[in-house]
Amino acid sequence: MNLFVSQNIVIHRLEVGGVTNSSVFQIGSAGIIKPLSNLYNTGGYTEAAPEAAPLDTPPQVFTPPTLIPATPFAPLATP
């Protein structure tokens, strides 16, 4: 049996809370959504990676610089 669906979809706002490896986002109709997962060894690796060495010091916390200058670029005056 063939089923034909005609749709008119208007989206004014769309928010996506999160995306994971198994997320499926669909708008409209689909006959079948077939899961597919492919793993490729593009680096040609033949064995597992070596164990990471433990850290001697704790990691440093990055503090981004402020985007607002402490002093204005031009003197402020009232008109």
Coordinates of N, CA and C in Angstrom, one line a residue:
M1 N 0.8 -1.2 0.0 CA 0.0 0.0 0.0 C 0.9 1.2 0.0
N2 N 0.6 2.2 -0.9 CA 1.4 3.4 -0.9 C 0.6 4.5 -0.2
L3 N 1.2 5.3 0.6 CA 0.6 6.4 1.3 C 1.3 7.6 1.0
F4 N 0.6 8.6 0.4 CA 1.3 9.9 0.1 C 0.8 11.0 1.0
V5 N 1.7 11.7 1.6 CA 1.4 12.7 2.6 C 1.8 14.0 2.1
S6 N 1.0 15.0 2.1 CA 1.3 16.4 1.6 C 1.2 17.3 2.9
Q7 N 2.3 18.0 3.2 CA 2.4 18.8 4.4 C 2.9 20.2 4.1
N8 N 2.4 21.1 4.9 CA 2.9 22.5 4.8 C 3.3 22.8 6.3
I9 N 4.6 22.9 6.5 CA 5.1 23.1 7.9 C 5.8 24.5 8.0
V10 N 5.4 25.2 9.0 CA 5.9 26.6 9.2 C 6.5 26.5 10.7
I11 N 7.8 26.8 10.8 CA 8.4 26.9 12.1 C 8.8 28.3 12.4
H12 N 8.3 28.9 13.4 CA 8.6 30.3 13.8 C 9.8 30.3 14.7
R13 N 9.9 29.4 15.6 CA 11.0 29.3 16.5 C 11.3 27.9 16.9
L14 N 12.6 27.5 16.9 CA 13.0 26.1 17.2 C 14.1 26.2 18.2
E15 N 14.0 25.5 19.3 CA 15.0 25.4 20.3 C 15.4 24.0 20.5
V16 N 16.7 23.7 20.5 CA 17.2 22.4 20.7 C 18.0 22.4 22.0
G17 N 17.5 21.6 22.9 CA 18.1 21.5 24.2 C 19.5 20.8 24.3
G18 N 19.6 19.8 23.5 CA 20.9 19.1 23.5 C 20.9 18.1 22.3
V19 N 22.1 17.7 21.9 CA 22.3 16.7 20.9 C 23.3 15.7 21.4
T20 N 23.0 14.4 21.2 CA 23.9 13.3 21.6 C 24.1 12.5 20.3
N21 N 24.9 11.5 20.5 CA 25.3 10.6 19.4 C 24.1 9.9 18.8
S22 N 23.0 9.7 19.6 CA 21.9 8.9 19.1 C 20.7 9.8 18.9
S23 N 20.9 11.1 18.7 CA 19.7 12.0 18.5 C 19.2 11.9 17.1
V24 N 17.8 12.0 17.1 CA 17.1 12.0 15.8 C 16.2 13.2 15.8
F25 N 16.4 14.1 14.8 CA 15.6 15.3 14.6 C 14.8 15.1 13.4
Q26 N 13.5 15.2 13.5 CA 12.6 14.9 12.3 C 11.6 16.0 12.2
I27 N 11.4 16.6 11.1 CA 10.3 17.5 10.8 C 9.5 16.9 9.6
G28 N 8.3 16.6 9.8 CA 7.5 16.0 8.7 C 7.4 14.5 8.9
S29 N 7.1 13.8 7.8 CA 6.9 12.4 7.8 C 8.1 11.7 7.1
A30 N 8.3 10.5 7.7 CA 9.3 9.6 7.1 C 8.8 8.2 7.2
G31 N 9.0 7.4 6.2 CA 8.5 6.1 6.2 C 9.2 5.2 7.2
I32 N 10.5 5.2 7.2 CA 11.3 4.4 8.1 C 12.5 5.2 8.4
I33 N 12.9 5.2 9.7 CA 14.2 5.8 10.0 C 15.1 4.6 10.4
K34 N 16.1 4.3 9.6 CA 17.0 3.2 9.9 C 18.2 3.6 10.6
P35 N 18.4 3.0 11.8 CA 19.7 3.4 12.5 C 20.9 2.9 11.8
L36 N 21.9 3.7 11.8 CA 23.2 3.4 11.2 C 24.3 3.9 12.0
S37 N 25.3 3.1 12.3 CA 26.5 3.5 13.0 C 27.7 2.9 12.3
N38 N 28.6 3.7 11.9 CA 29.9 3.3 11.3 C 31.1 3.8 12.1
L39 N 32.0 2.9 12.3 CA 33.2 3.2 13.0 C 34.4 2.9 11.9
Y40 N 35.2 3.9 11.8 CA 36.3 3.8 10.8 C 37.6 4.0 11.5
N41 N 38.6 3.2 11.1 CA 40.0 3.4 11.7 C 40.8 4.2 10.6
T42 N 40.5 5.5 10.6 CA 41.2 6.3 9.6 C 42.6 6.6 9.9
G43 N 43.1 6.3 11.1 CA 44.5 6.5 11.4 C 45.3 5.3 11.2
G44 N 44.7 4.1 10.9 CA 45.4 2.9 10.7 C 46.0 2.3 12.0
Y45 N 45.3 2.6 13.2 CA 45.9 2.1 14.4 C 45.7 0.6 14.5
T46 N 46.7 -0.1 15.2 CA 46.6 -1.5 15.3 C 46.6 -2.0 16.8
E47 N 46.8 -1.1 17.7 CA 46.7 -1.4 19.1 C 46.2 -0.3 19.9
A48 N 45.9 -0.5 21.2 CA 45.3 0.5 22.0 C 46.4 1.6 22.4
A49 N 45.9 2.8 22.7 CA 46.8 3.9 23.1 C 47.5 3.6 24.4
P50 N 48.7 4.1 24.7 CA 49.3 3.9 26.0 C 48.6 4.6 27.1
E51 N 48.7 4.1 28.3 CA 48.1 4.8 29.4 C 48.6 6.2 29.6
A52 N 47.8 7.1 30.0 CA 48.2 8.5 30.3 C 49.0 8.5 31.6
A53 N 50.0 9.4 31.6 CA 50.8 9.5 32.9 C 50.0 10.4 33.9
P54 N 50.1 10.1 35.2 CA 49.3 10.9 36.1 C 49.9 12.3 36.2
L55 N 49.1 13.3 36.5 CA 49.5 14.7 36.6 C 50.2 14.9 38.0
D56 N 51.4 15.6 37.9 CA 52.1 15.9 39.1 C 51.5 17.1 39.8
T57 N 50.9 18.0 39.0 CA 50.3 19.2 39.6 C 48.9 19.3 39.1
P58 N 48.0 19.9 39.9 CA 46.6 20.0 39.5 C 46.5 20.9 38.2
P59 N 45.5 20.7 37.4 CA 45.4 21.5 36.2 C 45.1 22.9 36.6
Q60 N 45.6 23.9 35.7 CA 45.4 25.3 36.0 C 44.0 25.7 35.4
V61 N 43.3 26.6 36.1 CA 42.0 27.0 35.7 C 42.2 28.3 34.8
F62 N 41.7 28.2 33.6 CA 41.8 29.3 32.7 C 40.8 30.4 33.0
T63 N 41.2 31.6 33.2 CA 40.3 32.8 33.4 C 40.4 33.7 32.2
P64 N 39.3 33.8 31.4 CA 39.4 34.6 30.2 C 39.5 36.1 30.6
P65 N 40.1 36.9 29.7 CA 40.2 38.3 30.0 C 38.9 39.0 29.9
T66 N 38.7 40.1 30.6 CA 37.5 40.8 30.5 C 37.4 41.6 29.2
L67 N 36.3 41.7 28.7 CA 36.1 42.4 27.4 C 35.8 43.9 27.6
I68 N 35.6 44.3 28.8 CA 35.3 45.7 29.1 C 36.5 46.4 29.6
P69 N 37.0 47.5 28.9 CA 38.3 48.1 29.4 C 38.0 48.8 30.8
A70 N 39.1 48.8 31.6 CA 38.9 49.5 32.9 C 38.8 51.0 32.8
T71 N 39.4 51.6 31.8 CA 39.2 53.0 31.6 C 38.7 53.2 30.2
P72 N 37.9 54.3 30.0 CA 37.3 54.5 28.7 C 38.4 54.9 27.7
F73 N 38.1 54.7 26.4 CA 39.1 55.1 25.3 C 39.1 56.6 25.1
A74 N 37.9 57.2 25.4 CA 37.8 58.7 25.2 C 37.3 59.3 26.5
P75 N 37.7 60.5 26.8 CA 37.2 61.1 28.0 C 35.7 61.3 27.9
L76 N 35.0 61.0 29.0 CA 33.5 61.1 29.1 C 33.2 62.6 29.5
A77 N 32.3 63.2 28.8 CA 31.8 64.5 29.1 C 30.3 64.6 28.8
T78 N 29.6 65.4 29.5 CA 28.2 65.7 29.2 C 28.0 66.7 28.2
P79 N 27.1 66.6 27.3 CA 26.9 67.7 26.3 C 26.4 69.0 26.8

